[in-house]
XYZ file of C-alpha atoms in Angstrom:
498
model
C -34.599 34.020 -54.184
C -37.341 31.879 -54.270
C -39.367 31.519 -50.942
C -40.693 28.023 -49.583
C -44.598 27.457 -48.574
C -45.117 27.720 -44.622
C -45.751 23.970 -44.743
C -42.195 23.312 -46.259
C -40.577 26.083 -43.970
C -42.406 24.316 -40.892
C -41.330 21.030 -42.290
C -37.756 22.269 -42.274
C -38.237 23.925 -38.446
C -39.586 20.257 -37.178
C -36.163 18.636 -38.655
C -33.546 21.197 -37.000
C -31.141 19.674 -34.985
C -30.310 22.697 -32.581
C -27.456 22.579 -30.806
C -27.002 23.374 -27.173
C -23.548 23.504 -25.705
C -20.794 26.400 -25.475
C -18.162 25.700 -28.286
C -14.749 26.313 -27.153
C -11.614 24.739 -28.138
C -13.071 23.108 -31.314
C -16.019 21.021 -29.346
C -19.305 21.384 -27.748
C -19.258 21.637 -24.039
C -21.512 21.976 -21.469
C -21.128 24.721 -18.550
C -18.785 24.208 -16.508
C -21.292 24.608 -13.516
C -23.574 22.156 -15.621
C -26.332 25.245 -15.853
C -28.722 25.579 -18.438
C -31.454 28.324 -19.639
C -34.087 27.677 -22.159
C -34.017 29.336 -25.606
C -37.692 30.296 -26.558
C -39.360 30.422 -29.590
C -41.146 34.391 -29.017
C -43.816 33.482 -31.671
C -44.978 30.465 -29.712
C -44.216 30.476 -25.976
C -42.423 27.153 -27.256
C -39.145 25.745 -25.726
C -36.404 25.212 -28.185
C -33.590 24.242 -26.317
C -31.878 24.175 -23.243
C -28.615 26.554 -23.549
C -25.303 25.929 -21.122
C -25.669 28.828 -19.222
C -21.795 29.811 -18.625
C -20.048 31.979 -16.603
C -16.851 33.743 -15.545
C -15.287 30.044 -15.329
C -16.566 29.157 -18.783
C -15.374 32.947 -20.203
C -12.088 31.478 -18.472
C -11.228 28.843 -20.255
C -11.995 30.473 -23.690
C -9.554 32.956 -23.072
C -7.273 30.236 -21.953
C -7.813 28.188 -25.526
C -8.367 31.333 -27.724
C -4.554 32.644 -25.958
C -2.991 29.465 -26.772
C -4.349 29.766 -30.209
C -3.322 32.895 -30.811
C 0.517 32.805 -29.334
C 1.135 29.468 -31.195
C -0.117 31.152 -34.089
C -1.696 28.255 -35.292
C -4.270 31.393 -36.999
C -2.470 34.381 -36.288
C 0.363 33.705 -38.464
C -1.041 31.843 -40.897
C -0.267 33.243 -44.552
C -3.278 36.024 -45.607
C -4.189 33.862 -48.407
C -4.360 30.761 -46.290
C -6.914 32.858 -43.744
C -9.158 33.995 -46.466
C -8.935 30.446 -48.315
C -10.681 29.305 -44.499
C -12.896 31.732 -44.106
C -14.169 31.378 -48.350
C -14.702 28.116 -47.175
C -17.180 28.739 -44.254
C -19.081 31.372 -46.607
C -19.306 28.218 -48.779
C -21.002 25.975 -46.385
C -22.973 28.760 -45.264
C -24.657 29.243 -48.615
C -25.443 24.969 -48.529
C -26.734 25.339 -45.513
C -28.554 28.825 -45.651
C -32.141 27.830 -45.792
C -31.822 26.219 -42.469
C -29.531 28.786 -40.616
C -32.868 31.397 -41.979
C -35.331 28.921 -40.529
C -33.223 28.361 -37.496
C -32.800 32.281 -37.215
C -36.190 32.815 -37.350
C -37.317 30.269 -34.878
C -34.870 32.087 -31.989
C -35.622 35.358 -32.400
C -38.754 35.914 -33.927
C -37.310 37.348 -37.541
C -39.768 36.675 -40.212
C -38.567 34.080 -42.514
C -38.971 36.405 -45.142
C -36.288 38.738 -43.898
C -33.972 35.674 -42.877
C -33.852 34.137 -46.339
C -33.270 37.307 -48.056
C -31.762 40.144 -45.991
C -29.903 38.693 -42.807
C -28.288 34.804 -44.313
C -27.220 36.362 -47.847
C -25.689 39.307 -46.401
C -24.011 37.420 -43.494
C -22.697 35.665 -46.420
C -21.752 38.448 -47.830
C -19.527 39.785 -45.345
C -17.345 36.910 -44.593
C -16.815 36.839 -48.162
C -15.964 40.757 -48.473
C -13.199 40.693 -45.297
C -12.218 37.542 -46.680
C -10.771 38.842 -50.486
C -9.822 41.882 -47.984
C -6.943 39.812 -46.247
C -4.416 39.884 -48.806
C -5.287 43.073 -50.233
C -4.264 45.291 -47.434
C -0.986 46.882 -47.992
C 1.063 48.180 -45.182
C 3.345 51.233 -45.173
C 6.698 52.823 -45.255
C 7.374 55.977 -43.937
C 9.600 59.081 -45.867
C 12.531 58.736 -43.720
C 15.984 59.249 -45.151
C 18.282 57.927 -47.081
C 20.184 55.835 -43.749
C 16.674 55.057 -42.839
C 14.051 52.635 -43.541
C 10.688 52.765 -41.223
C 8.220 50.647 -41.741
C 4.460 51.037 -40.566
C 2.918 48.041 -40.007
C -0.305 46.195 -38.476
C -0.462 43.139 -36.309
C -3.387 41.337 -35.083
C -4.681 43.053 -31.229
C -4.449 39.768 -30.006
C -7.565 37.620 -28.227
C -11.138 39.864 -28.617
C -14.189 39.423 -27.064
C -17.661 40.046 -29.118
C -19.885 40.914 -27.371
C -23.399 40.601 -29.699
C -27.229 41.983 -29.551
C -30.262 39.581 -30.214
C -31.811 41.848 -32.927
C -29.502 40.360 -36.075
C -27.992 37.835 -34.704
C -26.102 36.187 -37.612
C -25.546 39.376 -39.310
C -23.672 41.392 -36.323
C -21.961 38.348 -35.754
C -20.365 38.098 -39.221
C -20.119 42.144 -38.571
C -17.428 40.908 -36.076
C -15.682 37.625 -36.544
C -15.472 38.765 -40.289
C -12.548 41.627 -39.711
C -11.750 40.236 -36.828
C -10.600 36.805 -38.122
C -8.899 38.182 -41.217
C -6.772 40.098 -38.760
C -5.552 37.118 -37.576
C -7.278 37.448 -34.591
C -8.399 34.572 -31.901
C -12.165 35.176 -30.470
C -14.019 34.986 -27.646
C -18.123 35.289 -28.736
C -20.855 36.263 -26.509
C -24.345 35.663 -28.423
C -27.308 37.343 -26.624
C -29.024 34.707 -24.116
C -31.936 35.190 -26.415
C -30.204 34.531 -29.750
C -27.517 31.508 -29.386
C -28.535 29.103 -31.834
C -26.913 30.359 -35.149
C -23.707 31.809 -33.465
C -22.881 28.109 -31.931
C -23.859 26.515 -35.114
C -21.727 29.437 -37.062
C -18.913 28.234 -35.081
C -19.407 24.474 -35.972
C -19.402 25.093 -39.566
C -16.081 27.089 -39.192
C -14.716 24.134 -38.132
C -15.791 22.258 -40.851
C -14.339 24.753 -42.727
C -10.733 24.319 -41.317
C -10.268 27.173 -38.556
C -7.767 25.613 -36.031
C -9.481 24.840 -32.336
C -9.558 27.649 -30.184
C -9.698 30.189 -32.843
C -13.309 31.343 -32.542
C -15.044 30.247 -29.419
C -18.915 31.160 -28.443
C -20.051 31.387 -24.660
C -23.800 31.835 -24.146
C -25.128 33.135 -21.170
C -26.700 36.345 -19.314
C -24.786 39.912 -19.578
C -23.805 39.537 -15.981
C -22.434 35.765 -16.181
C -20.787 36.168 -19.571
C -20.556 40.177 -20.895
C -19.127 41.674 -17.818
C -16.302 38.582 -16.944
C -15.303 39.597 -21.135
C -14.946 43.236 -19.959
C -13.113 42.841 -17.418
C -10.618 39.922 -18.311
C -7.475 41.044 -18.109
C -5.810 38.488 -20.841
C -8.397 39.739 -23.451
C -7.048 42.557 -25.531
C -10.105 43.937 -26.856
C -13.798 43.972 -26.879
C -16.210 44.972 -29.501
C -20.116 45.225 -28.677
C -23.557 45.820 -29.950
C -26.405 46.759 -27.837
C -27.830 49.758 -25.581
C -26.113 52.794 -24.848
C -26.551 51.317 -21.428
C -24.857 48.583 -21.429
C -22.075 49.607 -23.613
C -21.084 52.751 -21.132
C -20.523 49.808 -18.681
C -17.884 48.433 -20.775
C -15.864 51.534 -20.774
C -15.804 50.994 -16.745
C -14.947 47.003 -16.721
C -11.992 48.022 -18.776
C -10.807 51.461 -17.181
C -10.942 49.139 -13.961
C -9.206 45.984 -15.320
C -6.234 45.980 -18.114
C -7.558 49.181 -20.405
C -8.297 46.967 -23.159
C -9.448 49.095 -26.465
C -13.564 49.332 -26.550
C -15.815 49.741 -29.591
C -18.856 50.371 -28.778
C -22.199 50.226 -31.499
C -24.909 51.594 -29.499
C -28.689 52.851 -29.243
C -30.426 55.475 -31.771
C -33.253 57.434 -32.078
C -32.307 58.150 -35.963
C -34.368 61.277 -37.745
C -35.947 61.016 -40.901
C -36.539 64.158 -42.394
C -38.947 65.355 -45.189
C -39.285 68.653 -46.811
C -41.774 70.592 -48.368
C -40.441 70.144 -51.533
C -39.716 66.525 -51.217
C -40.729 64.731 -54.808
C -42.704 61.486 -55.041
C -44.799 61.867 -51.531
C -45.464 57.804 -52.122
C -41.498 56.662 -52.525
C -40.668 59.088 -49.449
C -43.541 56.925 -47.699
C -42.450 54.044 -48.955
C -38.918 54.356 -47.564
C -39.926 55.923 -44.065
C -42.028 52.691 -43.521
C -39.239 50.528 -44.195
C -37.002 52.337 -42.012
C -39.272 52.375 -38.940
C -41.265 48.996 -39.216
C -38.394 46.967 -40.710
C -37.504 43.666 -38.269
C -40.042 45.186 -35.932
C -38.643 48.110 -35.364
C -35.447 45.866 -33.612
C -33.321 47.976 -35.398
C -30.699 50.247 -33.864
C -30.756 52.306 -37.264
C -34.490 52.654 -37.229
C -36.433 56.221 -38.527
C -37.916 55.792 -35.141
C -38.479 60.413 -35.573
C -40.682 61.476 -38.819
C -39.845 65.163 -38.559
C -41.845 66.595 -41.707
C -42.467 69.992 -42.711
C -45.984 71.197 -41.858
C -47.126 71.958 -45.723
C -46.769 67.891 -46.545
C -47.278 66.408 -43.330
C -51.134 65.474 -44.263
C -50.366 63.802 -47.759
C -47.128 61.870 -46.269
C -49.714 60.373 -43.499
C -52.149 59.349 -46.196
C -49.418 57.438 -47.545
C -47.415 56.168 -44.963
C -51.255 54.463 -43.762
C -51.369 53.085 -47.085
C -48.065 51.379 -46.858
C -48.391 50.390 -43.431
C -50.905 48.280 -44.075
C -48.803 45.561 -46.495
C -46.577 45.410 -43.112
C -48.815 42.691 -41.992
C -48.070 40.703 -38.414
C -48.524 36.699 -38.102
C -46.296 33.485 -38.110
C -42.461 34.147 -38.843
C -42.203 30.797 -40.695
C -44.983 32.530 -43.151
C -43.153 33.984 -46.450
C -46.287 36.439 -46.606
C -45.830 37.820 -42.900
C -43.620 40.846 -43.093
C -43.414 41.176 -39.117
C -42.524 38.651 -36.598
C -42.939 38.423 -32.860
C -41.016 40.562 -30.906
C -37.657 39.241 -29.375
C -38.658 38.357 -25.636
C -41.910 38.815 -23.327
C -39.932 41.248 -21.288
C -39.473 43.175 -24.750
C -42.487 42.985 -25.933
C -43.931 44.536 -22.592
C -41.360 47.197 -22.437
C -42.784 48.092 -25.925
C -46.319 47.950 -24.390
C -45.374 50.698 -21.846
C -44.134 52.951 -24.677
C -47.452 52.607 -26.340
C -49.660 53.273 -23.048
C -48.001 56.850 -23.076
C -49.389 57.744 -27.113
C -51.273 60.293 -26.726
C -52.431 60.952 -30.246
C -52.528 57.157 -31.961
C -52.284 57.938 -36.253
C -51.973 54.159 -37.162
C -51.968 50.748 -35.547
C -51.061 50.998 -31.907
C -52.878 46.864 -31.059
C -50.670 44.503 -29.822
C -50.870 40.756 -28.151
C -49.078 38.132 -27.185
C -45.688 39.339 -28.199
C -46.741 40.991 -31.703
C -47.146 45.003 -32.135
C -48.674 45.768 -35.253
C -46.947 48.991 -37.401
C -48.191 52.108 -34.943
C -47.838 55.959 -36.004
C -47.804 58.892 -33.079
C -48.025 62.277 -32.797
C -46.129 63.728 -29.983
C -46.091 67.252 -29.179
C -42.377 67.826 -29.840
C -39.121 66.731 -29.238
C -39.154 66.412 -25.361
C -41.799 63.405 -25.361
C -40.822 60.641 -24.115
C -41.952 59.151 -27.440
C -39.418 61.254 -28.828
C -36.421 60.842 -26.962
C -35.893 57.441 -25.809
C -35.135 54.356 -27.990
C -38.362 52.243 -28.035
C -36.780 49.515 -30.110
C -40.545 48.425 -31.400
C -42.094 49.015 -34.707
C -43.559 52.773 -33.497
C -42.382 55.999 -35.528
C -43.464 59.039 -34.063
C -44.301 62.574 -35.933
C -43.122 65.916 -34.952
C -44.353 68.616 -37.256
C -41.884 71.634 -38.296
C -42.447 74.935 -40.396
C -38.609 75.150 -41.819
C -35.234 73.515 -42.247
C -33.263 75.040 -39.420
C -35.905 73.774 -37.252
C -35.954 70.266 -38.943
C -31.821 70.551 -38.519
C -32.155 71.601 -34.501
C -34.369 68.815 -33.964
C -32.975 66.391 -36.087
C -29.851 66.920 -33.592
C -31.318 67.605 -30.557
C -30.871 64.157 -29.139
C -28.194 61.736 -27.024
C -27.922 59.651 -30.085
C -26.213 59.834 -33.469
C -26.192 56.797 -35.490
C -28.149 57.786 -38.346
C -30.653 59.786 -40.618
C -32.291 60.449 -43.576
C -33.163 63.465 -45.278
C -35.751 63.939 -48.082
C -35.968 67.229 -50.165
C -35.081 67.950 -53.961
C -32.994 70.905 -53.004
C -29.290 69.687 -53.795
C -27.257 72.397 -52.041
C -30.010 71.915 -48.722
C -29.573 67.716 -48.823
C -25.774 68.399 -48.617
C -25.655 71.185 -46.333
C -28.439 68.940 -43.843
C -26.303 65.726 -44.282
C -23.178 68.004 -43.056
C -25.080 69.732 -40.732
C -26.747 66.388 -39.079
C -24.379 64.632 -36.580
C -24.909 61.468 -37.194
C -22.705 58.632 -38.719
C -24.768 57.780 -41.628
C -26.756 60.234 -43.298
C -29.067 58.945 -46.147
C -30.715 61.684 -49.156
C -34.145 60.620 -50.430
C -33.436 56.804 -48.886
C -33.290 55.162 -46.432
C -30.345 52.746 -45.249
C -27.444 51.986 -43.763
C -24.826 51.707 -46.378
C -23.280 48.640 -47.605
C -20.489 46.417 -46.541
C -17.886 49.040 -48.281
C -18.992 51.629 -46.031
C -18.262 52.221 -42.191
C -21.210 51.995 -39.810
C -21.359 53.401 -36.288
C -22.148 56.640 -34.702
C -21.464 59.602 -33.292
C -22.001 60.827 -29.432
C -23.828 58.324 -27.340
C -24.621 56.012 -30.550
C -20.759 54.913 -30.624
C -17.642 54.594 -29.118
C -13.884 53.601 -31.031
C -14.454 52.250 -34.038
C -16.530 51.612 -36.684
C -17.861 48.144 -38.429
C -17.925 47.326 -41.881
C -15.504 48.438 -44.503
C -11.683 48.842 -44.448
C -12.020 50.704 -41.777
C -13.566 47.810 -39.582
C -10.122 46.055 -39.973
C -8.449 48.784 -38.218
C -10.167 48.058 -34.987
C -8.608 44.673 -34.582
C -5.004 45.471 -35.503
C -2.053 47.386 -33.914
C -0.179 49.200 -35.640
C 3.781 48.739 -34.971
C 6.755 51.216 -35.989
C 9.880 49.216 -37.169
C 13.059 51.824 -37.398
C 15.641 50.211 -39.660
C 19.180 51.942 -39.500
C 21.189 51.576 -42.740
C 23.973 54.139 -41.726
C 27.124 52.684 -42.822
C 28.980 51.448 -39.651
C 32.447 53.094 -41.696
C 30.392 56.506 -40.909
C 29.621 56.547 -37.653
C 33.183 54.808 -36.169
C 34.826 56.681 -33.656
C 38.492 58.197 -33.823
């Protein structure tokens, strides 16, 4: 892709029209207490718009439109090829209007343009586009019943979901979401992160544009106590999917154990491993890839290699090289193609980030920060039990434990509350397969690192995920039912009583 000048990306910025209302029903509204909360550019300090701050009213009468929506089955029952014809169309006027949804991104949450334009918009594209040739491609079943039988297995749309979304890829985890969820035939209920709104309520304008029927996809800014916990607890909403902190997503479990036991999936917090051998090959690539995983989007990342556990005989020459890459992970303005890392998302972020760094105790690389930017940091810790170690910093800080062995790497690669993913390096065959079984995690990458792709399913194990997984086939299952139908074709001349 070929990147703009700051000038022309700034040019772009000043020309944004940034919308400011909830969208449900197929319009812009306003709260219905008439609340607002300002959006804030984290580079700058500068306003960018006032939000309507809704609440449990608001959440409401989304339900009430996205119900109606989905019962008349103006969506729901709409032919599969019909569905994906809609949603080929938004992925259409996303692509026209891609260069500002990246600046717009970018603006909101801090994201450097760089990784807007050519990570975060295409692949948002991307997966619309992917669940959208899925629709009419999914096959249901028929059972081996016998010969006076006929059962058929099939799925049918959960009904109205709430999405419940995280501020750290905005556009991206929402197409995660709305993507399977709206070639189900579902009807949608969207809460974007107060920090993040802009693209989700512009998202939902261009679906419109694209032909989804009012009341189909509805978005509902406001704070996790206004907005997340009225979705979790709604008792007309059939199902909620969300991305964020193990925290918050445990409480989600509760708001529906205590309300209508609507299904949960739940993508969650990580503290993801990255493992190098002694007999890793290509000490600079292995670098190369450990620096992407732990500085890329600042860290914001819950698949970050936030643990560099490396084997004592390489742990010098991998330093060496990880400083060397570190340094083209420059910090400065987002709307700069050059700058590889933005602000962080929020002041209240960026100090929580702060407070992780005040406990280093042995500082390899970077460790400066101001005004809302951390620059790519490297610490020692003493083992696994730091604090460094164990919690989720969500900031661009990677920290080192040294090991002698690969049981040891193994143990501590696992000894954690989290299990979303890791990476192993070593050019042993049998010992990468045997450490990506071993590892309990729910991606496990050999000599890379990543997530996957669209075609694969994302999400983790123990306190890293909950019921489900997104991306992939298998992210349709989460927003279906599936139904039994028993068909009995005894012959009535069989079964007639003397």
């Amino acid at each position: 892709m070929d990147l703009l000048t700051q000038d022309e990306y700034k040019s772009i910025a000043a020309g944004l029209t940034l919308p400011s209302g909830a969208f449900i029903d197929g319009a812009f509204r306003p709260a219905i207490s008439g609340e607002t909360f300002a959006t804030v550019n984290p580079a700058t300090g500068d306003k960018l718009a006032d939000i309507a701050s809704c609440g449990a009213a608001d959440v409401d009468f989304a339900v009430e439109k996205a119900r109606e929506a989905f019962d008349d089955g103006r969506w729901s029952k709409l032919h599969p090829s019909e569905r994906k014809d809609v949603l080929i169309r938004l992925a259409k006027l996303m692509t026209r209007n891609a260069r500002e949804l990246a600046v717009m991104e970018s603006l909101d949450s801090g994201k450097t343009i760089y990784d807007c334009e050519t990570v975060d918009v295409p692949e948002t594209i991307h997966c619309l586009k992917w669940h959208a040739e899925a629709i009419d491609k999914i096959y249901d079943q028929v059972s081996p019943a016998s010969d006076d039988h006929i059962a058929m297995v099939v799925r049918e749309p959960i009904g109205v979901v709430g999405l419940v979304l995280p501020w750290n890829f905005p556009l991206l985890m929402l197409a995660w979401k709305i993507g399977p969820a709206l070639a189900a035939g579902c009807s949608v209920v969207v809460k974007p992160a107060a920090e993040t709104s802009l693209t989700a309520l512009r998202m939902a304008e261009l679906a419109m544009e694209a032909g989804l029927p009012r009341g189909v996809l509805n978005i509902v800014p406001g704070g996790g106590a206004d907005v997340g916990e009225p979705i979790g607890r709604h008792m007309d909403i059939d199902m909620v999917s969300f991305t964020g902190s193990t925290v918050t997503g445990k409480r989600f479990l509760t708001y529906s154990a205590e309300s209508n036991a609507k299904e949960v999936v739940l993508e969650m917090g990580g503290k993801n491993p990255a493992i190098v051998m002694d007999d890793a090959e290509n000490l600079d690539r292995v670098a190369a890839h450990v620096v992407n995983g732990a500085f890329w989007n600042m860290g914001e990342n819950c698949s970050a290699s936030s643990r560099l556990i490396v084997h004592k005989d390489v742990k010098a020459e991998l330093l060496d090289r990880i400083a060397h890459h570190a340094k083209q992970w420059n910090i400065g303005d987002p709307l700069d193609p050059e700058t590889r890392m933005g602000a962080l998302v929020s002041e209240g972020h960026y100090n929580k980030v702060c407070g992780y760094l005040d406990q280093a105790e042995k500082v390899v690389i970077g460790g400066k920060a101001d005004k809302g930017f951390v620059e790519a940091t490297v610490v020692e810790v003493p083992g696994n039990d730091s604090t460094l170690a164990r919690e989720e910093i969500f900031g661009p800080v990677l920290s080192v434990i040294e090991v002698s062995g690969f049981d040891e790497a193994i143990k501590i690669a696992n000894d954690t509350d989290y299990g979303l993913c890791a990476s192993i390096f070593t050019a042993n065959a049998k010992r990468a397969i045997r450490g990506a079984r071993a590892i309990r995690a729910g991606t496990v990458t050999v000599n890379s690192f990543g997530e996957g792709d669209i075609t694969t399913p994302f999400g983790g194990f123990k306190q890293s995920g909950f019921g489900g997984r997104d991306n992939s086939i298998h992210a349709h299952d989460q927003y279906t039912q599936l139904k039994t139908i028993w068909i009995d074709l005894a012959d009535d001349a069989d079964e007639a009583v003397d």
